[in-house]
Coordinates of C-alpha atoms in Angstrom, one line a residue:
M1 CA 160.3 128.5 176.1
E2 CA 163.8 127.7 174.8
Q3 CA 166.0 130.7 174.1
V4 CA 166.0 131.0 170.3
I5 CA 166.9 134.5 169.3
K6 CA 168.4 134.6 165.8
I7 CA 168.6 137.9 163.9
T8 CA 170.0 138.5 160.4
P9 CA 172.6 140.0 160.4
E10 CA 174.0 139.1 163.8
P11 CA 173.5 142.3 166.0
K12 CA 176.2 144.0 167.9
R13 CA 174.6 142.9 171.1
I14 CA 171.7 140.6 172.2
Y15 CA 170.9 140.6 175.9
F16 CA 168.0 138.2 176.7
R17 CA 166.4 138.6 180.0
G18 CA 165.0 135.1 180.1
R19 CA 161.2 135.7 179.7
W20 CA 158.8 135.4 176.8
F21 CA 155.6 137.3 176.3
D22 CA 152.4 136.4 174.4
F23 CA 151.8 138.8 171.4
D24 CA 148.3 139.8 170.4
G25 CA 149.1 142.5 167.9
F26 CA 150.3 146.2 167.8
Q27 CA 148.4 149.4 168.4
N28 CA 150.7 151.5 166.2
F29 CA 152.9 149.4 164.0
P30 CA 153.4 151.1 160.6
E31 CA 150.3 150.6 158.4
F32 CA 152.2 149.6 155.3
L33 CA 154.3 147.0 157.1
S34 CA 151.3 145.7 159.0
K35 CA 149.5 145.1 155.7
E36 CA 152.4 143.6 153.7
F37 CA 153.6 141.3 156.6
E38 CA 150.2 140.5 158.0
V39 CA 150.8 141.9 161.4
K40 CA 147.6 142.0 163.5
K41 CA 146.2 144.8 165.6
G42 CA 146.3 144.4 169.3
S43 CA 147.5 145.9 172.6
W44 CA 151.3 146.1 172.1
K45 CA 152.8 149.5 171.5
I46 CA 155.9 150.8 169.7
N47 CA 157.7 153.7 171.5
W48 CA 160.3 155.9 169.7
V49 CA 163.0 156.9 172.2
Q50 CA 166.2 158.9 171.9
R51 CA 169.4 156.8 172.3
E52 CA 172.7 156.5 170.6
G53 CA 173.0 154.0 167.8
T54 CA 170.2 151.7 166.6
G55 CA 168.3 149.1 168.6
I56 CA 165.2 147.8 170.2
E57 CA 164.2 146.9 173.8
I58 CA 161.3 144.5 174.3
K59 CA 159.3 144.7 177.5
E60 CA 155.9 143.3 178.3
K61 CA 153.3 144.9 175.9
E62 CA 155.8 147.5 174.5
I63 CA 158.9 147.8 172.3
N64 CA 161.2 150.8 172.5
I65 CA 163.1 151.5 169.3
W66 CA 165.8 154.0 168.4
G67 CA 168.1 154.9 165.5
D68 CA 167.3 153.6 162.0
K69 CA 163.6 152.7 162.1
N70 CA 163.8 150.4 159.1
I71 CA 166.4 148.3 160.8
C72 CA 164.4 148.2 164.0
F73 CA 161.1 147.2 162.2
A74 CA 163.0 144.5 160.2
T75 CA 164.3 143.0 163.5
I76 CA 160.9 143.1 165.1
L77 CA 159.4 141.3 162.1
Q78 CA 162.1 138.7 162.1
L79 CA 161.4 138.0 165.7
L80 CA 157.7 137.8 165.0
I81 CA 158.1 135.5 162.0
E82 CA 160.5 133.2 163.8
N83 CA 158.7 132.9 167.2
K84 CA 155.0 132.7 166.2
N85 CA 153.1 135.3 168.3
K86 CA 155.8 135.3 171.1
F87 CA 158.3 138.1 171.9
P88 CA 161.4 137.7 174.1
E89 CA 162.3 140.2 176.8
V90 CA 165.4 141.4 175.1
L91 CA 167.7 144.3 174.4
I92 CA 169.2 144.3 170.9
E93 CA 171.8 146.8 169.7
E94 CA 172.7 146.9 166.0
K95 CA 175.5 148.5 164.1
L96 CA 176.0 148.0 160.4
S97 CA 179.3 148.7 158.7
F98 CA 178.0 149.5 155.2
L99 CA 175.8 152.4 154.4
F100 CA 175.0 151.1 150.9
R101 CA 173.6 147.5 151.1
G102 CA 172.4 146.6 147.6
Y103 CA 171.2 143.8 145.4
H104 CA 171.4 144.1 141.6
I105 CA 169.0 141.9 139.6
D106 CA 169.4 141.2 135.8
L107 CA 166.1 141.3 134.0
A108 CA 167.6 141.6 130.5
R109 CA 168.9 138.1 129.8
G110 CA 165.5 136.4 129.8
G111 CA 163.7 136.7 133.1
V112 CA 161.4 139.7 133.9
L113 CA 160.0 139.3 137.3
N114 CA 156.2 139.8 137.6
L115 CA 154.9 142.4 140.1
D116 CA 154.1 139.9 142.8
A117 CA 157.6 138.4 142.6
F118 CA 159.1 141.9 142.7
K119 CA 157.2 142.7 145.8
K120 CA 158.1 139.4 147.4
L121 CA 161.8 140.1 146.7
L122 CA 161.6 143.6 148.1
R123 CA 159.9 142.3 151.3
F124 CA 162.7 139.8 151.7
L125 CA 165.4 142.4 151.1
F126 CA 163.7 144.6 153.7
L127 CA 163.7 141.8 156.3
L128 CA 167.5 141.3 155.7
K129 CA 168.2 145.1 155.9
Y130 CA 169.2 145.7 152.3
N131 CA 168.4 149.3 151.4
Y132 CA 169.1 149.4 147.6
L133 CA 167.8 147.4 144.6
G134 CA 169.3 147.9 141.2
I135 CA 167.3 146.8 138.2
Y136 CA 169.4 145.9 135.2
F137 CA 167.4 146.8 132.1
E138 CA 169.5 146.8 128.9
D139 CA 166.5 147.0 126.5
L140 CA 163.7 146.5 129.0
F141 CA 163.1 150.1 130.3
P142 CA 159.9 151.5 128.8
W143 CA 161.3 154.3 126.6
D144 CA 158.5 156.6 125.2
K145 CA 160.6 157.8 122.3
Y146 CA 161.6 154.3 121.2
P147 CA 158.6 152.1 122.0
Q148 CA 159.9 149.3 119.7
I149 CA 162.8 148.6 122.1
G150 CA 162.0 145.6 124.3
K151 CA 158.5 145.3 123.1
L152 CA 158.8 141.6 122.3
R153 CA 160.8 140.7 125.4
G154 CA 158.4 141.6 128.3
R155 CA 159.7 145.0 129.2
L156 CA 158.3 146.6 132.3
Q157 CA 155.5 149.1 131.7
R158 CA 155.8 152.5 133.3
E159 CA 152.9 151.9 135.7
E160 CA 154.5 148.6 136.7
L161 CA 157.9 150.3 137.3
R162 CA 156.3 153.1 139.3
E163 CA 154.6 150.5 141.5
I164 CA 157.9 148.7 142.1
I165 CA 159.7 152.0 142.9
D166 CA 156.9 153.1 145.3
Y167 CA 156.7 149.7 147.0
G168 CA 160.5 149.8 147.6
K169 CA 160.3 153.3 149.0
N170 CA 157.7 152.2 151.5
L171 CA 160.2 149.6 152.7
G172 CA 163.1 152.1 152.8
I173 CA 164.6 150.5 149.7
E174 CA 165.7 152.8 146.9
V175 CA 165.1 151.2 143.5
F176 CA 167.6 152.6 141.0
P177 CA 168.1 151.9 137.3
S178 CA 171.1 150.0 135.9
L179 CA 171.7 150.7 132.2
E180 CA 174.0 149.7 129.4
L181 CA 174.9 152.6 127.1
C182 CA 178.2 151.5 125.5
G183 CA 178.6 147.7 125.7
H184 CA 176.0 144.9 126.3
M185 CA 173.5 146.7 123.9
E186 CA 173.0 143.7 121.7
N187 CA 169.3 143.5 122.3
I188 CA 168.9 147.0 121.1
L189 CA 171.5 147.0 118.3
S190 CA 170.1 143.8 116.9
L191 CA 166.8 145.5 116.1
P192 CA 166.6 146.7 112.5
D193 CA 166.2 150.3 113.4
F194 CA 169.4 150.5 115.4
G195 CA 172.0 148.1 113.8
K196 CA 173.5 151.1 112.1
F197 CA 174.8 152.3 115.5
S198 CA 176.8 149.1 116.2
E199 CA 180.6 149.4 116.6
W200 CA 181.1 145.9 115.3
H201 CA 179.8 144.7 112.0
I202 CA 177.8 142.1 113.8
P203 CA 175.3 144.0 116.1
Q204 CA 175.0 141.0 118.4
E205 CA 178.5 141.8 119.8
G206 CA 176.7 144.6 121.5
C207 CA 179.1 147.6 121.5
L208 CA 177.9 151.0 120.4
D209 CA 179.9 153.0 117.9
I210 CA 180.6 156.1 119.9
S211 CA 182.7 157.6 117.1
N212 CA 179.3 158.0 115.4
E213 CA 177.6 161.3 116.5
D214 CA 174.1 159.9 115.8
A215 CA 174.8 156.8 117.9
K216 CA 175.9 159.0 120.8
K217 CA 172.8 161.2 120.4
F218 CA 170.7 158.1 120.5
A219 CA 172.3 156.9 123.8
Y220 CA 172.0 160.3 125.4
E221 CA 168.3 160.3 124.6
L222 CA 167.9 156.9 126.3
L223 CA 169.7 158.2 129.4
E224 CA 167.7 161.4 129.5
E225 CA 164.4 159.5 129.7
V226 CA 165.6 157.3 132.5
I227 CA 166.9 160.2 134.5
E228 CA 163.6 162.0 134.2
F229 CA 161.6 158.9 135.1
F230 CA 163.5 157.6 138.1
P231 CA 163.3 159.5 141.5
S232 CA 166.4 157.6 142.8
R233 CA 169.6 159.4 143.8
Y234 CA 171.7 156.9 141.9
I235 CA 171.8 156.2 138.1
H236 CA 174.0 153.3 137.0
I237 CA 175.3 154.0 133.5
G238 CA 177.0 150.6 132.9
G239 CA 180.3 150.8 131.1
D240 CA 181.5 147.2 131.5
E241 CA 183.1 144.7 129.1
T242 CA 183.4 147.1 126.1
W243 CA 186.3 145.1 124.6
A244 CA 185.2 145.7 121.0
L245 CA 185.2 149.5 121.5
G246 CA 187.6 151.1 119.0
R247 CA 188.1 147.9 117.1
G248 CA 185.3 148.1 114.5
K249 CA 183.8 150.9 112.6
S250 CA 185.6 153.5 114.6
L251 CA 188.9 151.9 113.7
D252 CA 187.9 151.7 110.0
K253 CA 187.5 155.5 110.0
T254 CA 191.0 156.4 111.2
G255 CA 193.1 153.3 111.1
V256 CA 194.1 154.1 114.7
F257 CA 192.9 152.3 117.8
Q258 CA 191.3 154.9 120.1
G259 CA 189.2 152.7 122.4
P260 CA 190.4 154.2 125.8
E261 CA 190.1 157.8 124.6
L262 CA 186.6 157.1 123.1
F263 CA 185.5 155.5 126.4
E264 CA 186.8 158.3 128.6
G265 CA 185.3 161.1 126.5
Y266 CA 181.9 159.4 126.0
H267 CA 181.6 158.5 129.7
R268 CA 182.6 162.0 130.7
T269 CA 179.4 163.2 128.9
L270 CA 177.2 160.5 130.5
I271 CA 178.5 161.3 134.0
N272 CA 178.0 165.0 133.5
M273 CA 174.4 164.4 132.4
V274 CA 173.7 162.5 135.5
K275 CA 175.4 165.0 137.8
E276 CA 173.6 168.0 136.2
S277 CA 170.3 166.3 137.0
G278 CA 171.3 166.3 140.7
K279 CA 171.9 162.6 140.8
I280 CA 174.9 160.4 141.4
P281 CA 176.4 158.3 138.6
I282 CA 177.6 154.7 139.2
V283 CA 179.8 152.9 136.7
W284 CA 181.3 149.4 136.5
G285 CA 185.0 149.4 137.3
D286 CA 186.4 146.7 135.0
M287 CA 187.3 148.8 132.0
L288 CA 189.0 151.4 134.3
T289 CA 191.5 148.7 135.3
G290 CA 191.7 146.8 132.0
M291 CA 190.2 143.7 133.6
Y292 CA 190.6 140.6 131.4
L293 CA 192.9 142.5 129.0
R294 CA 196.5 141.5 128.2
E295 CA 199.2 143.3 130.1
E296 CA 200.2 145.4 127.2
E297 CA 196.6 146.4 126.6
K298 CA 196.1 147.3 130.3
E299 CA 198.8 149.9 130.0
R300 CA 197.0 151.4 127.0
W301 CA 193.8 151.8 129.2
N302 CA 195.6 153.6 132.0
V303 CA 194.4 156.9 130.5
V304 CA 190.9 155.9 131.6
L305 CA 191.8 155.0 135.2
E306 CA 193.8 158.3 135.5
S307 CA 190.9 160.5 134.3
D308 CA 189.4 162.9 136.8
I309 CA 185.8 162.0 135.7
W310 CA 185.7 159.2 138.3
D311 CA 186.3 161.5 141.2
D312 CA 182.6 162.2 141.5
T313 CA 181.4 158.8 140.4
I314 CA 180.6 155.7 142.4
I315 CA 182.7 152.8 141.1
A316 CA 181.1 149.4 141.2
N317 CA 184.1 147.1 141.5
W318 CA 183.0 143.6 140.4
D319 CA 184.9 140.3 140.6
Y320 CA 183.2 136.9 140.7
T321 CA 186.2 134.7 141.4
H322 CA 186.7 132.5 144.5
L323 CA 190.3 133.6 145.0
P324 CA 191.7 134.3 148.4
E325 CA 191.1 137.6 150.3
E326 CA 194.5 138.9 149.3
H327 CA 193.4 139.0 145.7
F328 CA 190.4 141.2 146.6
E329 CA 192.5 143.5 148.8
K330 CA 194.6 144.2 145.8
K331 CA 191.5 144.6 143.7
I332 CA 190.1 147.2 146.0
D333 CA 193.4 149.1 146.2
M334 CA 193.5 149.5 142.4
F335 CA 191.3 152.6 142.6
G336 CA 193.6 154.3 145.1
E337 CA 192.1 157.2 147.0
R338 CA 188.7 156.6 145.4
V339 CA 188.1 153.8 147.9
E340 CA 185.5 156.1 149.6
K341 CA 183.4 156.0 146.4
E342 CA 183.9 152.3 145.7
L343 CA 181.3 149.5 146.1
A344 CA 182.4 145.9 146.3
C345 CA 180.3 143.8 143.9
P346 CA 180.5 140.0 144.4
G347 CA 178.1 137.7 142.6
L348 CA 175.7 134.8 143.3
S349 CA 177.2 132.5 140.5
N350 CA 173.8 131.7 139.1
W351 CA 174.4 132.7 135.4
G352 CA 174.9 130.1 132.7
R353 CA 173.5 127.5 135.1
F354 CA 170.1 126.1 136.1
Y355 CA 171.2 126.3 139.8
P356 CA 173.7 128.6 141.6
N357 CA 177.1 127.3 142.6
F358 CA 176.9 127.7 146.3
G359 CA 180.6 127.1 146.9
I360 CA 181.8 129.8 144.5
A361 CA 179.2 132.3 145.6
I362 CA 179.9 132.0 149.3
S363 CA 183.6 132.1 148.8
N364 CA 183.4 135.1 146.5
I365 CA 181.1 137.0 148.8
K366 CA 183.2 136.2 151.9
N367 CA 186.6 136.9 150.3
F368 CA 185.4 140.2 148.8
L369 CA 183.2 141.7 151.5
L370 CA 185.5 141.0 154.5
P371 CA 188.4 143.0 153.0
A372 CA 185.8 145.6 151.9
K373 CA 184.8 146.0 155.5
R374 CA 188.3 146.2 156.7
K375 CA 189.1 148.9 154.1
K376 CA 185.9 150.8 155.1
L377 CA 184.3 150.8 151.7
P378 CA 180.9 152.6 151.9
G379 CA 178.9 149.7 150.6
F380 CA 178.4 146.6 148.4
I381 CA 176.1 145.4 145.7
I382 CA 175.3 141.7 145.5
T383 CA 174.9 140.8 141.8
S384 CA 173.0 138.1 140.0
W385 CA 173.0 137.7 136.2
G386 CA 171.0 135.8 133.6
D387 CA 173.5 134.9 130.9
D388 CA 172.4 132.2 128.6
G389 CA 168.6 132.7 129.1
A390 CA 168.4 133.1 132.9
E391 CA 167.6 129.4 133.4
C392 CA 168.3 129.7 137.2
L393 CA 165.0 130.4 139.0
Y394 CA 165.1 133.5 141.2
S395 CA 163.7 131.4 144.1
Y396 CA 167.0 129.6 144.3
L397 CA 168.8 132.8 145.2
Y398 CA 167.1 133.7 148.4
P399 CA 169.4 131.7 150.7
L400 CA 172.4 133.3 149.1
L401 CA 170.9 136.8 149.6
L402 CA 170.6 136.0 153.3
A403 CA 174.1 134.5 153.4
A404 CA 175.5 137.6 151.8
M405 CA 174.0 140.0 154.4
E406 CA 175.1 137.7 157.3
I407 CA 178.6 137.5 155.9
A408 CA 178.8 141.3 155.2
E409 CA 177.3 142.5 158.5
G410 CA 177.1 139.6 160.9
V411 CA 179.3 136.6 161.9
G412 CA 178.7 134.4 158.8
M413 CA 176.5 131.7 160.4
W414 CA 174.0 132.0 157.6
E415 CA 172.6 128.5 157.7
E416 CA 171.0 128.8 161.1
K417 CA 169.6 132.2 160.3
W418 CA 168.0 130.9 157.1
M419 CA 166.3 128.0 158.9
A420 CA 165.1 130.3 161.7
L421 CA 163.7 132.9 159.3
T422 CA 162.1 130.6 156.8
G423 CA 161.2 127.6 159.1
E424 CA 163.0 125.3 156.6
R425 CA 164.2 122.0 158.0
E426 CA 168.0 121.3 158.1
E427 CA 167.4 118.3 155.8
I428 CA 166.1 120.6 153.0
L429 CA 168.8 123.2 153.5
N430 CA 171.4 120.4 153.1
V431 CA 169.8 119.5 149.8
R432 CA 170.2 123.1 148.6
K433 CA 173.8 123.0 149.4
I434 CA 174.4 119.5 147.9
L435 CA 172.8 120.5 144.6
G436 CA 175.0 123.6 144.6
E437 CA 178.2 121.7 144.9
N438 CA 180.8 122.4 142.2
D439 CA 180.9 119.0 140.5
I440 CA 177.1 118.8 140.3
V441 CA 176.2 122.4 139.3
E442 CA 179.0 122.9 136.8
T443 CA 178.3 119.7 134.8
I444 CA 174.6 119.0 135.2
K445 CA 173.4 121.5 132.6
H446 CA 175.8 120.1 130.0
V447 CA 174.9 116.5 130.7
F448 CA 171.1 117.2 131.0
L449 CA 171.0 119.0 127.6
G450 CA 173.6 116.9 125.9
D451 CA 175.1 120.1 124.6
L452 CA 178.3 120.6 122.6
S453 CA 180.5 120.7 125.6
Y454 CA 179.2 117.4 126.9
R455 CA 179.4 115.7 123.5
Y456 CA 182.9 117.0 122.7
Y457 CA 184.5 116.1 126.0
T458 CA 182.7 112.8 126.3
Y459 CA 183.0 111.5 122.7
V460 CA 185.9 113.4 121.1
S461 CA 188.5 114.7 123.5
H462 CA 189.8 112.7 126.4
E463 CA 193.1 114.6 126.8
D464 CA 194.1 115.9 130.3
L465 CA 194.0 119.6 129.9
K466 CA 197.1 121.4 131.3
S467 CA 197.1 124.4 133.5
T468 CA 197.5 127.7 131.7
G469 CA 197.9 129.9 134.7
D470 CA 194.8 131.8 133.8
F471 CA 192.1 131.5 136.5
W472 CA 189.0 131.1 134.4
S473 CA 190.7 129.0 131.7
D474 CA 191.9 126.6 134.3
Y475 CA 188.5 126.6 136.0
Y476 CA 186.7 125.6 132.8
A477 CA 189.4 123.1 132.0
Q478 CA 188.5 121.4 135.3
I479 CA 184.9 121.2 134.3
A480 CA 185.9 119.7 131.0
S481 CA 187.9 117.1 132.8
L482 CA 184.8 116.1 134.8
L483 CA 182.9 115.7 131.6
T484 CA 185.5 113.4 130.0
D485 CA 185.0 110.7 132.6
K486 CA 181.5 109.2 132.3
N487 CA 182.1 106.7 135.0
R488 CA 183.1 109.3 137.5
L489 CA 180.1 111.4 136.5
L490 CA 177.8 108.5 137.0
A491 CA 179.2 107.7 140.4
K492 CA 179.0 111.3 141.6
Y493 CA 175.4 111.8 140.3
T494 CA 174.3 108.4 141.7
E495 CA 175.8 109.1 145.1
T496 CA 174.2 112.6 145.2
L497 CA 170.8 111.3 144.2
E498 CA 171.0 108.6 146.9
K499 CA 171.6 111.3 149.5
I500 CA 168.5 113.4 148.5
E501 CA 166.1 110.8 147.0
E502 CA 163.8 110.4 150.0
T503 CA 163.7 114.0 151.1
A504 CA 160.4 115.8 150.6
L505 CA 161.4 118.9 148.7
P506 CA 159.7 122.1 147.5
E507 CA 158.8 122.1 143.8
D508 CA 161.8 124.2 142.7
L509 CA 164.3 122.0 144.4
A510 CA 162.5 118.8 143.2
L511 CA 163.0 120.1 139.7
I512 CA 166.8 120.0 140.0
R513 CA 166.6 116.5 141.5
D514 CA 164.6 115.6 138.4
M515 CA 167.4 117.1 136.3
L516 CA 169.9 114.9 138.1
R517 CA 167.8 111.8 137.4
I518 CA 167.8 112.7 133.7
G519 CA 171.5 113.3 133.8
I520 CA 172.0 109.8 135.1
K521 CA 169.9 108.4 132.4
R522 CA 171.9 110.2 129.7
V523 CA 175.2 108.9 131.1
K524 CA 173.6 105.4 130.9
N525 CA 172.3 106.0 127.4
D526 CA 168.7 105.4 128.6
L527 CA 166.9 108.7 127.7
S528 CA 163.3 109.2 126.5
Y529 CA 161.4 112.0 125.0
S530 CA 158.9 111.9 127.9
D531 CA 161.6 112.7 130.5
F532 CA 162.2 116.1 129.0
V533 CA 158.5 116.9 128.3
A534 CA 157.6 116.3 132.0
F535 CA 160.6 118.4 133.1
A536 CA 159.8 121.2 130.6
N537 CA 156.2 121.4 131.9
K538 CA 157.3 121.6 135.5
Y539 CA 160.0 124.2 134.6
A540 CA 157.5 126.4 132.7
K541 CA 155.1 126.3 135.7
L542 CA 157.8 127.6 138.0
W543 CA 159.0 130.2 135.5
I544 CA 155.4 131.6 135.1
S545 CA 155.0 131.7 138.9
E546 CA 157.7 134.3 139.2
R547 CA 158.2 135.9 135.8
K548 CA 156.5 137.1 132.7
K549 CA 156.0 134.5 129.9
E550 CA 158.3 136.3 127.5
N551 CA 161.7 134.7 126.9
L552 CA 160.6 131.4 128.5
D553 CA 160.9 130.0 124.9
V554 CA 164.7 130.5 125.1
V555 CA 165.0 127.8 127.8
I556 CA 162.2 125.6 126.6
T557 CA 163.7 125.5 123.1
K558 CA 166.9 124.0 124.6
I559 CA 164.9 121.4 126.6
F560 CA 162.8 120.3 123.7
G561 CA 165.9 120.3 121.5
A562 CA 167.4 117.8 123.9
A563 CA 164.1 115.9 123.9
G564 CA 164.0 115.7 120.1
R565 CA 167.6 114.5 120.0
A566 CA 166.8 111.8 122.6
D567 CA 163.6 110.7 120.7
L568 CA 165.6 110.4 117.4
K569 CA 168.5 108.8 119.3
L570 CA 170.9 111.3 117.8
F571 CA 172.8 111.7 121.0

């Protein structure tokens, strides 16, 4: 049998002795793993031995394992999945750099995974050797004291959440909560009962008025329930993007901007609540450094960064740009000696899109995690978000989760590892990457929906947008420039479709190909109502296969809005 031994992430050492053995099952493989990964019973035996480090040694009819058992079992399962009832005679030694290897999933923007999909995700994370899963709730935690919160949006029930936590525990994955208790509270503050706690006069802005004692008491009660419910060591208390803090009702009271002071004092209380429960607080790092603020405002926020409250807090340092490694080295150094409590948090570039931007995601992960490894950060959290309705199906993210682990802990050759573990043909993997190219993924949603961006830049503004020097402003200007040239768009879409037209694709990838076809028809002014109806039905089927039905209407409304406009020939 040809030597094909591919392990994710790439081990420290693989020594293949040239022989392959038939596998008929295990005598003593862990019962839970045997059940969930369908490992049969047989004559093979697992032996626990004392050696330095972590690894496995496969001999005929037996496998010796040492060190981290979860890593060992994940490697054994990878070999079993990839080689179909065959084991190589091999010595594999593994050494991972990061103690904290996490994935953070956003349920709050419109896509609550169902139990089966949660378990599938946890199994995949286990195989890849992740050991933490953060669930981003906003309003979707099942608070007993406030049962109206999240009730109409598919919040997880307590029994569902317990099952997810226990399932993760059996796989060696700690499931921890990720909350928002200052900013990003719009789904709570927009409810009639809680609008009075909003900092801004429009609750949809999402910032809590923490100059209001009743508002703070409300948030403390939310945190208390989560601390009591979750058995995890870590509690993520949020704290990101609170730009409106100190600029609304709190400013009206005194006439003096006190955003940084309010932020520091309020988070001091939240952090102490978590610490007093015996748990470890995590907070997003952007407001500590004044991220996205003007230079003069950043100086005003130095009082936050210099506070001693972060000394016992894990700082989740996020940045989703695809800038060079030097940018991320400086980003990591911003927290000074707190580097030992800092987690690098790149993202999968799936938000605001129907499909992830593979180029940006891979660059962001690589350019952030490689410096993080050199600077010996304790860990990382790979983040995915659901801004604008979580249109991007979770199934599209699996290759990027594997790529992230291979980049973080291996040698970066993620494509061959993906094909080995999933059995996917290279032809299909190439389609995944083609659909995730920047010019396609950053324009197709606008073109498909015929949204305001598409209409404005196609029919109104044809000016060449000049560089501003701001990274994101220039990036979006580049997208706008693509939308202004219909001939260029048509050529790119047609060329891409020709590359992938004849490939037999899984249903989810075929959906994006359908979107591309509709995009071509829009550019040619040849749309029909039926195009969108067929697409919407396929999309809904895929959504329901992995998520609860709630919030599907957010995406479907957009699609049928486009259908109606096409039918009436409005645009």
